[in-house]
mmCIF file of C-alpha atoms and ligand atoms in Angstrom:
data_model
loop_
_atom_site.group_PDB
_atom_site.id
_atom_site.type_symbol
_atom_site.label_atom_id
_atom_site.label_comp_id
_atom_site.label_asym_id
_atom_site.label_seq_id
_atom_site.Cartn_x
_atom_site.Cartn_y
_atom_site.Cartn_z
ATOM 1 C CA MET A 1 -80.301 -88.813 -42.144
ATOM 2 C CA LYS A 2 -80.272 -91.584 -44.366
ATOM 3 C CA ILE A 3 -76.595 -93.384 -44.917
ATOM 4 C CA TYR A 4 -76.141 -96.674 -46.309
ATOM 5 C CA VAL A 5 -73.026 -98.715 -46.309
ATOM 6 C CA THR A 6 -72.958 -101.043 -49.324
ATOM 7 C CA GLN A 7 -71.070 -104.242 -47.549
ATOM 8 C CA PRO A 8 -70.319 -105.200 -44.140
ATOM 9 C CA ILE A 9 -66.769 -103.434 -43.323
ATOM 10 C CA PRO A 10 -64.459 -103.951 -40.327
ATOM 11 C CA SER A 11 -66.397 -103.242 -36.889
ATOM 12 C CA ALA A 12 -64.265 -100.524 -36.013
ATOM 13 C CA GLY A 13 -65.780 -98.310 -38.817
ATOM 14 C CA LEU A 14 -69.011 -99.417 -37.924
ATOM 15 C CA GLU A 15 -68.720 -98.383 -34.430
ATOM 16 C CA VAL A 16 -67.463 -94.999 -35.300
ATOM 17 C CA LEU A 17 -70.508 -94.473 -37.429
ATOM 18 C CA ARG A 18 -72.974 -96.145 -35.162
ATOM 19 C CA ARG A 19 -71.957 -93.416 -32.326
ATOM 20 C CA ALA A 20 -72.802 -90.669 -34.610
ATOM 21 C CA TYR A 21 -75.975 -92.351 -36.451
ATOM 22 C CA PRO A 22 -77.169 -95.460 -34.781
ATOM 23 C CA ASN A 23 -79.856 -95.875 -37.459
ATOM 24 C CA PHE A 24 -77.323 -96.193 -40.380
ATOM 25 C CA GLN A 25 -78.572 -98.961 -43.390
ATOM 26 C CA ILE A 26 -76.026 -101.587 -44.418
ATOM 27 C CA ASN A 27 -76.196 -104.329 -46.613
ATOM 28 C CA PRO A 28 -75.681 -107.363 -44.496
ATOM 29 C CA GLU A 29 -74.455 -109.654 -47.135
ATOM 30 C CA GLU A 30 -70.371 -110.071 -48.402
ATOM 31 C CA ARG A 31 -71.439 -109.362 -51.896
ATOM 32 C CA VAL A 32 -71.638 -106.799 -54.310
ATOM 33 C CA LEU A 33 -74.894 -105.416 -54.696
ATOM 34 C CA SER A 34 -76.314 -105.661 -58.205
ATOM 35 C CA ARG A 35 -77.046 -102.383 -60.138
ATOM 36 C CA ALA A 36 -80.909 -102.775 -59.219
ATOM 37 C CA GLU A 37 -80.140 -103.282 -55.545
ATOM 38 C CA LEU A 38 -77.926 -100.329 -55.120
ATOM 39 C CA LEU A 39 -80.077 -98.048 -56.887
ATOM 40 C CA ALA A 40 -83.228 -99.265 -54.714
ATOM 41 C CA LYS A 41 -80.773 -99.044 -51.674
ATOM 42 C CA ILE A 42 -79.176 -95.373 -51.848
ATOM 43 C CA LYS A 43 -82.534 -93.545 -53.207
ATOM 44 C CA GLY A 44 -83.173 -90.554 -50.818
ATOM 45 C CA GLY A 45 -79.663 -91.185 -49.127
ATOM 46 C CA ASP A 46 -77.613 -88.491 -47.727
ATOM 47 C CA ALA A 47 -74.260 -90.440 -47.497
ATOM 48 C CA ILE A 48 -73.100 -93.370 -49.086
ATOM 49 C CA LEU A 49 -70.177 -95.580 -48.103
ATOM 50 C CA SER A 50 -68.949 -97.285 -50.772
ATOM 51 C CA LEU A 51 -66.551 -99.762 -51.845
ATOM 52 C CA LEU A 52 -64.221 -99.889 -55.032
ATOM 53 C CA THR A 53 -66.535 -102.851 -56.446
ATOM 54 C CA ASP A 54 -69.704 -100.023 -56.310
ATOM 55 C CA LYS A 55 -69.756 -98.091 -59.709
ATOM 56 C CA ILE A 56 -70.956 -94.530 -58.404
ATOM 57 C CA ASP A 57 -71.684 -92.788 -61.664
ATOM 58 C CA ALA A 58 -74.360 -89.850 -62.668
ATOM 59 C CA GLU A 59 -77.199 -92.522 -62.473
ATOM 60 C CA VAL A 60 -76.477 -93.501 -58.866
ATOM 61 C CA LEU A 61 -75.966 -89.852 -57.567
ATOM 62 C CA ASP A 62 -79.328 -88.607 -59.254
ATOM 63 C CA THR A 63 -81.184 -91.448 -58.110
ATOM 64 C CA ALA A 64 -79.949 -90.919 -54.644
ATOM 65 C CA GLY A 65 -81.451 -87.303 -54.918
ATOM 66 C CA PRO A 66 -80.488 -83.839 -54.298
ATOM 67 C CA GLN A 67 -79.728 -84.191 -50.597
ATOM 68 C CA LEU A 68 -76.826 -86.559 -51.255
ATOM 69 C CA LYS A 69 -73.793 -84.870 -49.633
ATOM 70 C CA VAL A 70 -70.776 -87.415 -49.323
ATOM 71 C CA VAL A 71 -69.648 -90.442 -51.082
ATOM 72 C CA ALA A 72 -66.936 -92.015 -48.664
ATOM 73 C CA ASN A 73 -65.218 -94.456 -50.679
ATOM 74 C CA MET A 74 -63.262 -97.132 -48.376
ATOM 75 C CA ALA A 75 -60.500 -97.410 -50.587
ATOM 76 C CA VAL A 76 -57.471 -94.981 -51.902
ATOM 77 C CA GLY A 77 -58.178 -95.571 -55.294
ATOM 78 C CA TYR A 78 -61.501 -93.806 -56.600
ATOM 79 C CA ASP A 79 -61.938 -94.806 -60.050
ATOM 80 C CA ASN A 80 -65.192 -96.088 -59.245
ATOM 81 C CA ILE A 81 -66.529 -93.155 -58.697
ATOM 82 C CA ASP A 82 -67.326 -90.484 -61.809
ATOM 83 C CA LEU A 83 -65.875 -87.393 -60.066
ATOM 84 C CA ALA A 84 -67.139 -84.774 -62.414
ATOM 85 C CA ALA A 85 -70.716 -85.943 -62.152
ATOM 86 C CA ALA A 86 -70.219 -85.868 -58.074
ATOM 87 C CA THR A 87 -68.650 -82.522 -58.489
ATOM 88 C CA SER A 88 -71.223 -80.987 -60.710
ATOM 89 C CA ARG A 89 -73.765 -82.286 -58.288
ATOM 90 C CA GLY A 90 -72.240 -80.833 -55.259
ATOM 91 C CA VAL A 91 -71.436 -84.147 -53.861
ATOM 92 C CA MET A 92 -68.181 -84.757 -51.915
ATOM 93 C CA ALA A 93 -66.096 -87.737 -52.448
ATOM 94 C CA THR A 94 -63.396 -89.109 -49.875
ATOM 95 C CA ASN A 95 -60.827 -91.834 -50.011
ATOM 96 C CA THR A 96 -58.599 -93.427 -47.523
ATOM 97 C CA PRO A 97 -55.176 -92.772 -48.210
ATOM 98 C CA GLY A 98 -51.741 -93.274 -46.268
ATOM 99 C CA VAL A 99 -53.549 -96.052 -43.991
ATOM 100 C CA LEU A 100 -52.793 -99.027 -46.765
ATOM 101 C CA THR A 101 -49.200 -97.729 -47.889
ATOM 102 C CA ASP A 102 -47.574 -100.428 -46.021
ATOM 103 C CA ALA A 103 -49.722 -102.982 -46.154
ATOM 104 C CA THR A 104 -50.227 -102.749 -50.005
ATOM 105 C CA ALA A 105 -46.321 -101.928 -50.380
ATOM 106 C CA ASP A 106 -45.636 -105.629 -48.326
ATOM 107 C CA HIS A 107 -48.095 -107.462 -50.547
ATOM 108 C CA ALA A 108 -45.667 -106.056 -53.517
ATOM 109 C CA TRP A 109 -42.978 -107.438 -52.224
ATOM 110 C CA ALA A 110 -44.690 -110.767 -51.186
ATOM 111 C CA LEU A 111 -45.966 -111.130 -54.873
ATOM 112 C CA LEU A 112 -42.423 -110.225 -56.215
ATOM 113 C CA PHE A 113 -40.631 -112.901 -54.085
ATOM 114 C CA ALA A 114 -43.512 -115.355 -54.733
ATOM 115 C CA ALA A 115 -43.270 -114.966 -58.392
ATOM 116 C CA ALA A 116 -39.065 -114.746 -58.485
ATOM 117 C CA ARG A 117 -38.798 -118.161 -56.113
ATOM 118 C CA ARG A 118 -41.726 -119.620 -58.077
ATOM 119 C CA ILE A 119 -43.624 -120.357 -54.248
ATOM 120 C CA PRO A 120 -47.019 -121.236 -55.565
ATOM 121 C CA GLU A 121 -45.789 -123.169 -58.368
ATOM 122 C CA SER A 122 -43.341 -125.314 -56.147
ATOM 123 C CA GLU A 123 -45.996 -125.590 -53.469
ATOM 124 C CA LYS A 124 -48.292 -126.898 -55.529
ATOM 125 C CA PHE A 125 -45.621 -129.572 -56.790
ATOM 126 C CA LEU A 126 -45.023 -130.782 -53.391
ATOM 127 C CA ARG A 127 -48.366 -130.963 -52.248
ATOM 128 C CA ALA A 128 -49.225 -133.041 -55.259
ATOM 129 C CA GLY A 129 -46.546 -135.522 -53.584
ATOM 130 C CA LYS A 130 -44.196 -134.762 -56.664
ATOM 131 C CA PHE A 131 -40.957 -133.901 -54.333
ATOM 132 C CA LYS A 132 -39.061 -137.167 -54.510
ATOM 133 C CA SER A 133 -35.660 -135.445 -53.828
ATOM 134 C CA TRP A 134 -33.418 -132.089 -53.560
ATOM 135 C CA GLY A 135 -32.511 -131.257 -57.224
ATOM 136 C CA PRO A 136 -29.892 -128.988 -58.526
ATOM 137 C CA LEU A 137 -32.197 -127.949 -61.434
ATOM 138 C CA LEU A 138 -35.663 -128.040 -59.135
ATOM 139 C CA PHE A 139 -37.613 -125.055 -59.518
ATOM 140 C CA LEU A 140 -34.747 -122.500 -60.429
ATOM 141 C CA GLY A 141 -35.856 -118.666 -59.986
ATOM 142 C CA GLY A 142 -34.514 -115.424 -60.200
ATOM 143 C CA ASP A 143 -32.073 -113.665 -57.984
ATOM 144 C CA VAL A 144 -33.824 -110.341 -55.988
ATOM 145 C CA THR A 145 -30.629 -109.057 -53.661
ATOM 146 C CA GLY A 146 -28.354 -106.911 -55.636
ATOM 147 C CA ARG A 147 -30.730 -106.578 -58.664
ATOM 148 C CA THR A 148 -32.518 -103.434 -60.151
ATOM 149 C CA LEU A 149 -36.138 -102.470 -58.994
ATOM 150 C CA GLY A 150 -38.317 -100.472 -61.515
ATOM 151 C CA ILE A 151 -41.033 -98.374 -59.870
ATOM 152 C CA ILE A 152 -43.727 -96.718 -62.102
ATOM 153 C CA GLY A 153 -45.506 -94.268 -60.216
ATOM 154 C CA ALA A 154 -43.415 -93.154 -57.102
ATOM 155 C CA GLY A 155 -46.284 -91.806 -55.010
ATOM 156 C CA ARG A 156 -47.086 -93.322 -51.443
ATOM 157 C CA ILE A 157 -47.210 -96.806 -52.386
ATOM 158 C CA GLY A 158 -44.527 -96.661 -54.816
ATOM 159 C CA HIS A 159 -42.425 -94.878 -52.628
ATOM 160 C CA ALA A 160 -42.932 -97.593 -49.588
ATOM 161 C CA VAL A 161 -42.066 -100.316 -52.296
ATOM 162 C CA ALA A 162 -38.835 -98.957 -53.194
ATOM 163 C CA MET A 163 -37.776 -98.169 -49.426
ATOM 164 C CA LYS A 164 -38.458 -101.723 -48.812
ATOM 165 C CA SER A 165 -35.861 -102.440 -50.844
ATOM 166 C CA ARG A 166 -33.005 -101.708 -48.709
ATOM 167 C CA GLY A 167 -32.968 -104.948 -47.277
ATOM 168 C CA PHE A 168 -32.088 -106.275 -50.727
ATOM 169 C CA ASN A 169 -29.472 -103.805 -51.396
ATOM 170 C CA MET A 170 -31.314 -102.855 -54.820
ATOM 171 C CA ARG A 171 -30.619 -100.184 -57.236
ATOM 172 C CA VAL A 172 -34.047 -98.473 -57.590
ATOM 173 C CA LEU A 173 -35.058 -96.531 -60.799
ATOM 174 C CA TYR A 174 -38.386 -94.814 -60.706
ATOM 175 C CA ALA A 175 -40.578 -93.427 -63.534
ATOM 176 C CA ASP A 176 -43.226 -90.598 -62.601
ATOM 177 C CA GLU A 177 -44.238 -87.254 -63.987
ATOM 178 C CA LEU A 178 -42.964 -85.562 -61.042
ATOM 179 C CA PRO A 179 -39.710 -86.029 -59.179
ATOM 180 C CA ASN A 180 -39.452 -87.863 -55.657
ATOM 181 C CA ALA A 181 -36.814 -85.692 -54.280
ATOM 182 C CA LYS A 182 -36.855 -87.579 -50.845
ATOM 183 C CA LEU A 183 -36.750 -90.902 -52.485
ATOM 184 C CA GLU A 184 -33.614 -89.984 -54.727
ATOM 185 C CA GLN A 185 -31.842 -88.677 -51.215
ATOM 186 C CA GLU A 186 -33.110 -91.813 -49.186
ATOM 187 C CA ILE A 187 -32.103 -94.430 -51.536
ATOM 188 C CA GLY A 188 -30.277 -93.059 -54.435
ATOM 189 C CA ALA A 189 -33.294 -94.088 -56.605
ATOM 190 C CA ARG A 190 -33.043 -92.166 -60.220
ATOM 191 C CA LYS A 191 -35.802 -90.910 -62.118
ATOM 192 C CA VAL A 192 -36.156 -92.433 -65.770
ATOM 193 C CA ARG A 193 -38.287 -92.316 -68.526
ATOM 194 C CA VAL A 194 -40.521 -95.506 -68.642
ATOM 195 C CA GLU A 195 -39.056 -97.018 -71.559
ATOM 196 C CA GLU A 196 -35.378 -97.059 -69.840
ATOM 197 C CA LEU A 197 -36.957 -98.770 -66.668
ATOM 198 C CA LEU A 198 -38.507 -101.074 -68.628
ATOM 199 C CA ARG A 199 -35.187 -101.936 -70.322
ATOM 200 C CA GLU A 200 -33.142 -101.804 -67.144
ATOM 201 C CA ALA A 201 -35.355 -103.099 -64.277
ATOM 202 C CA ASP A 202 -35.211 -106.881 -63.276
ATOM 203 C CA PHE A 203 -38.517 -106.089 -61.200
ATOM 204 C CA VAL A 204 -40.819 -103.698 -62.654
ATOM 205 C CA SER A 205 -43.624 -102.706 -59.970
ATOM 206 C CA VAL A 206 -46.751 -100.681 -61.172
ATOM 207 C CA HIS A 207 -48.272 -98.335 -58.642
ATOM 208 C CA VAL A 208 -49.994 -95.520 -60.913
ATOM 209 C CA PRO A 209 -53.725 -94.642 -60.228
ATOM 210 C CA LEU A 210 -56.209 -95.597 -63.158
ATOM 211 C CA LEU A 211 -56.238 -93.021 -65.539
ATOM 212 C CA PRO A 212 -57.265 -92.517 -69.171
ATOM 213 C CA SER A 213 -53.513 -92.022 -69.470
ATOM 214 C CA THR A 214 -52.322 -95.009 -67.780
ATOM 215 C CA LYS A 215 -54.921 -97.744 -69.170
ATOM 216 C CA HIS A 216 -52.972 -100.301 -70.931
ATOM 217 C CA LEU A 217 -49.599 -98.620 -69.782
ATOM 218 C CA ILE A 218 -48.069 -102.057 -69.897
ATOM 219 C CA ASN A 219 -49.036 -103.299 -73.112
ATOM 220 C CA ALA A 220 -47.234 -105.741 -75.891
ATOM 221 C CA LEU A 221 -44.910 -103.096 -76.728
ATOM 222 C CA SER A 222 -43.758 -102.043 -73.252
ATOM 223 C CA LEU A 223 -43.500 -105.877 -72.464
ATOM 224 C CA ARG A 224 -41.072 -106.477 -75.360
ATOM 225 C CA LEU A 225 -38.620 -103.811 -73.899
ATOM 226 C CA MET A 226 -38.397 -105.608 -70.856
ATOM 227 C CA LYS A 227 -35.636 -108.087 -70.193
ATOM 228 C CA LYS A 228 -36.457 -111.705 -70.851
ATOM 229 C CA THR A 229 -35.495 -112.424 -67.071
ATOM 230 C CA ALA A 230 -37.716 -109.690 -65.763
ATOM 231 C CA TYR A 231 -40.629 -110.046 -63.773
ATOM 232 C CA LEU A 232 -43.733 -107.677 -63.442
ATOM 233 C CA ILE A 233 -45.659 -106.994 -60.364
ATOM 234 C CA ASN A 234 -49.368 -105.065 -60.361
ATOM 235 C CA THR A 235 -50.838 -103.891 -57.350
ATOM 236 C CA SER A 236 -52.280 -100.858 -58.985
ATOM 237 C CA ARG A 237 -55.304 -101.325 -60.923
ATOM 238 C CA GLY A 238 -56.248 -104.127 -63.456
ATOM 239 C CA PRO A 239 -56.781 -101.883 -66.442
ATOM 240 C CA VAL A 240 -53.229 -100.759 -66.202
ATOM 241 C CA VAL A 241 -51.773 -103.921 -67.471
ATOM 242 C CA ASP A 242 -53.342 -105.290 -70.874
ATOM 243 C CA GLU A 243 -53.889 -108.706 -69.872
ATOM 244 C CA ALA A 244 -54.226 -110.563 -73.250
ATOM 245 C CA ALA A 245 -50.881 -108.797 -74.011
ATOM 246 C CA LEU A 246 -49.292 -110.053 -70.733
ATOM 247 C CA ALA A 247 -50.584 -113.678 -70.971
ATOM 248 C CA GLU A 248 -48.950 -113.855 -74.773
ATOM 249 C CA ALA A 249 -45.425 -112.448 -73.263
ATOM 250 C CA LEU A 250 -45.767 -115.075 -70.437
ATOM 251 C CA LYS A 251 -46.359 -117.929 -72.764
ATOM 252 C CA ASN A 252 -43.880 -116.920 -75.184
ATOM 253 C CA GLY A 253 -41.034 -116.132 -72.815
ATOM 254 C CA VAL A 254 -41.029 -112.512 -73.490
ATOM 255 C CA ILE A 255 -40.746 -112.098 -69.800
ATOM 256 C CA ALA A 256 -39.912 -114.458 -66.861
ATOM 257 C CA GLY A 257 -42.988 -113.918 -64.855
ATOM 258 C CA ALA A 258 -45.663 -111.732 -63.482
ATOM 259 C CA ALA A 259 -47.515 -111.447 -60.383
ATOM 260 C CA LEU A 260 -51.043 -109.625 -60.193
ATOM 261 C CA ASP A 261 -53.152 -108.470 -57.527
ATOM 262 C CA VAL A 262 -55.634 -106.637 -59.663
ATOM 263 C CA PHE A 263 -57.380 -107.297 -62.876
ATOM 264 C CA GLU A 264 -58.847 -105.806 -65.931
ATOM 265 C CA ASN A 265 -62.407 -107.208 -65.330
ATOM 266 C CA GLU A 266 -62.609 -108.084 -61.909
ATOM 267 C CA PRO A 267 -63.730 -110.509 -60.437
ATOM 268 C CA LEU A 268 -62.773 -112.021 -64.175
ATOM 269 C CA VAL A 269 -59.172 -113.025 -64.888
ATOM 270 C CA HIS A 270 -58.088 -113.725 -68.280
ATOM 271 C CA PRO A 271 -58.594 -117.410 -69.232
ATOM 272 C CA GLU A 272 -55.014 -117.592 -70.523
ATOM 273 C CA LEU A 273 -53.393 -115.988 -67.478
ATOM 274 C CA LEU A 274 -55.347 -118.923 -65.351
ATOM 275 C CA LYS A 275 -53.506 -121.815 -67.364
ATOM 276 C CA LEU A 276 -49.959 -120.308 -66.703
ATOM 277 C CA ASP A 277 -47.596 -121.257 -64.074
ATOM 278 C CA ASN A 278 -45.294 -118.134 -64.478
ATOM 279 C CA VAL A 279 -47.729 -115.675 -63.151
ATOM 280 C CA VAL A 280 -48.776 -115.427 -59.313
ATOM 281 C CA LEU A 281 -52.656 -114.529 -58.904
ATOM 282 C CA THR A 282 -53.960 -112.807 -55.835
ATOM 283 C CA PRO A 283 -57.647 -111.739 -55.420
ATOM 284 C CA HIS A 284 -57.209 -107.780 -54.869
ATOM 285 C CA THR A 285 -55.928 -108.517 -51.345
ATOM 286 C CA ALA A 286 -53.137 -106.072 -51.285
ATOM 287 C CA SER A 287 -54.299 -104.117 -48.445
ATOM 288 C CA ALA A 288 -56.201 -106.976 -46.406
ATOM 289 C CA THR A 289 -54.754 -107.198 -43.041
ATOM 290 C CA ILE A 290 -57.221 -106.920 -40.172
ATOM 291 C CA GLU A 291 -55.148 -103.778 -38.893
ATOM 292 C CA THR A 292 -55.168 -102.092 -42.345
ATOM 293 C CA ARG A 293 -58.758 -102.513 -43.304
ATOM 294 C CA SER A 294 -60.106 -101.654 -39.756
ATOM 295 C CA LYS A 295 -58.235 -98.168 -40.416
ATOM 296 C CA MET A 296 -59.714 -97.945 -44.002
ATOM 297 C CA ALA A 297 -63.028 -98.503 -42.275
ATOM 298 C CA THR A 298 -62.671 -95.918 -39.813
ATOM 299 C CA MET A 299 -61.022 -93.461 -41.774
ATOM 300 C CA ALA A 300 -64.156 -93.725 -44.437
ATOM 301 C CA ALA A 301 -66.671 -93.496 -41.472
ATOM 302 C CA GLU A 302 -64.897 -90.276 -40.158
ATOM 303 C CA ASN A 303 -64.894 -88.659 -43.772
ATOM 304 C CA LEU A 304 -68.525 -89.497 -44.080
ATOM 305 C CA ILE A 305 -69.327 -88.120 -40.508
ATOM 306 C CA ALA A 306 -67.654 -84.789 -41.255
ATOM 307 C CA GLY A 307 -69.041 -84.187 -44.334
ATOM 308 C CA LEU A 308 -72.576 -84.713 -43.188
ATOM 309 C CA ALA A 309 -71.659 -82.293 -40.151
ATOM 310 C CA GLY A 310 -70.868 -79.524 -42.582
ATOM 311 C CA GLN A 311 -66.920 -79.902 -42.009
ATOM 312 C CA ARG A 312 -64.493 -80.512 -44.871
ATOM 313 C CA PRO A 313 -63.755 -84.081 -44.799
ATOM 314 C CA PRO A 314 -60.334 -84.726 -44.383
ATOM 315 C CA ASN A 315 -59.690 -86.886 -47.583
ATOM 316 C CA LEU A 316 -61.925 -85.027 -49.716
ATOM 317 C CA VAL A 317 -60.767 -85.901 -53.197
ATOM 318 C CA ASN A 318 -62.718 -83.158 -55.141
ATOM 319 C CA GLY A 319 -61.736 -80.124 -53.167
ATOM 320 C CA GLU A 320 -63.847 -77.798 -55.945
ATOM 321 C CA VAL A 321 -67.012 -79.003 -54.447
ATOM 322 C CA TRP A 322 -66.137 -77.570 -51.137
ATOM 323 C CA GLY A 323 -67.488 -74.066 -51.645
ATOM 324 C CA LYS A 324 -70.537 -75.622 -53.625
ATOM 325 C CA HIS A 325 -71.355 -77.782 -50.811
ATOM 326 C CA GLN A 326 -71.436 -75.009 -48.417
ATOM 327 C CA THR A 327 -74.010 -73.014 -50.367
ATOM 328 C CA LYS A 328 -75.765 -76.054 -50.621
ATOM 329 C CA SER A 329 -76.532 -76.984 -47.057
HETATM 330 C C1 DGY B 401 -57.540 -99.257 -52.779
HETATM 331 O O1 DGY B 401 -57.678 -99.022 -51.440
HETATM 332 O O2 DGY B 401 -57.857 -98.643 -53.708
HETATM 333 C C2 DGY B 401 -57.052 -100.881 -52.821
HETATM 334 O O3 DGY B 401 -57.252 -101.246 -54.105
HETATM 335 C C3 DGY B 401 -58.060 -101.724 -51.890
HETATM 336 O O4 DGY B 401 -57.596 -101.555 -50.960
#
């Protein structure tokens, strides 16, 4: 069996893999492989343990060859995988749901507070030696307690972000295609249309997957619907927010602030956003805790091993391939 891991992952995951397949191959460097390197490395592979930074498309799948059985992504999102191409070739694709829910939701809250209370901006000011005295007008931000939280996408992570608002006594609105009865019962969250949520919320936190229908869901028009005093938080996928429109809105006081962990063209960040003080920026680290990343790595390894062993991987995302795969093996 040829198994290829595209970057170093936490040792817990590597250990699981090593026990089943001691001779797996790995890119030893903490960097994304170039396209040419990726194609060369996965050639003849039976399984790939991929990251969200690896574009797994028809060319990659064909270069690997017809023996390729599993692409185990170490992420809950799998928009980096061409699922239709994988399915039509009988390749199982898997993800790592659940284990990163709380870490990601915690980070959304960290960003919310950082933006509302202007933490990075005021810290920079202090470190620059500019803090001369307490001031009644120094770094005024926005209240959080008692305000309205708007969750766009009330799946696992959106739900967790909403639940964590209990300590801050917030009114919670959510927009989703499906009702989330549990969230409504547990904290009295109310399902509304996106437009109503944007008009009403003091904090809008985005938790949708990247799909053709969610690309630029937050655009110039939606930003104009928001309150001038509101904040936007995005820990989902960068292209869900039109960064150029957001930069304009932040510059012109259309909204008060924003906090982003994900970007349209990662690792690039829109140059106008980099110039602004009213946006907090983190490098796609919402799930980056030691414990969470270890669980993600372990889960990805277990998915890969199950798929190669002819078992249905616990987190198969293209379930329709399962019958096909059994025929193939
Ligand atoms: C994911 O898993 O999809 C996150 O973006 C990275 O943890």
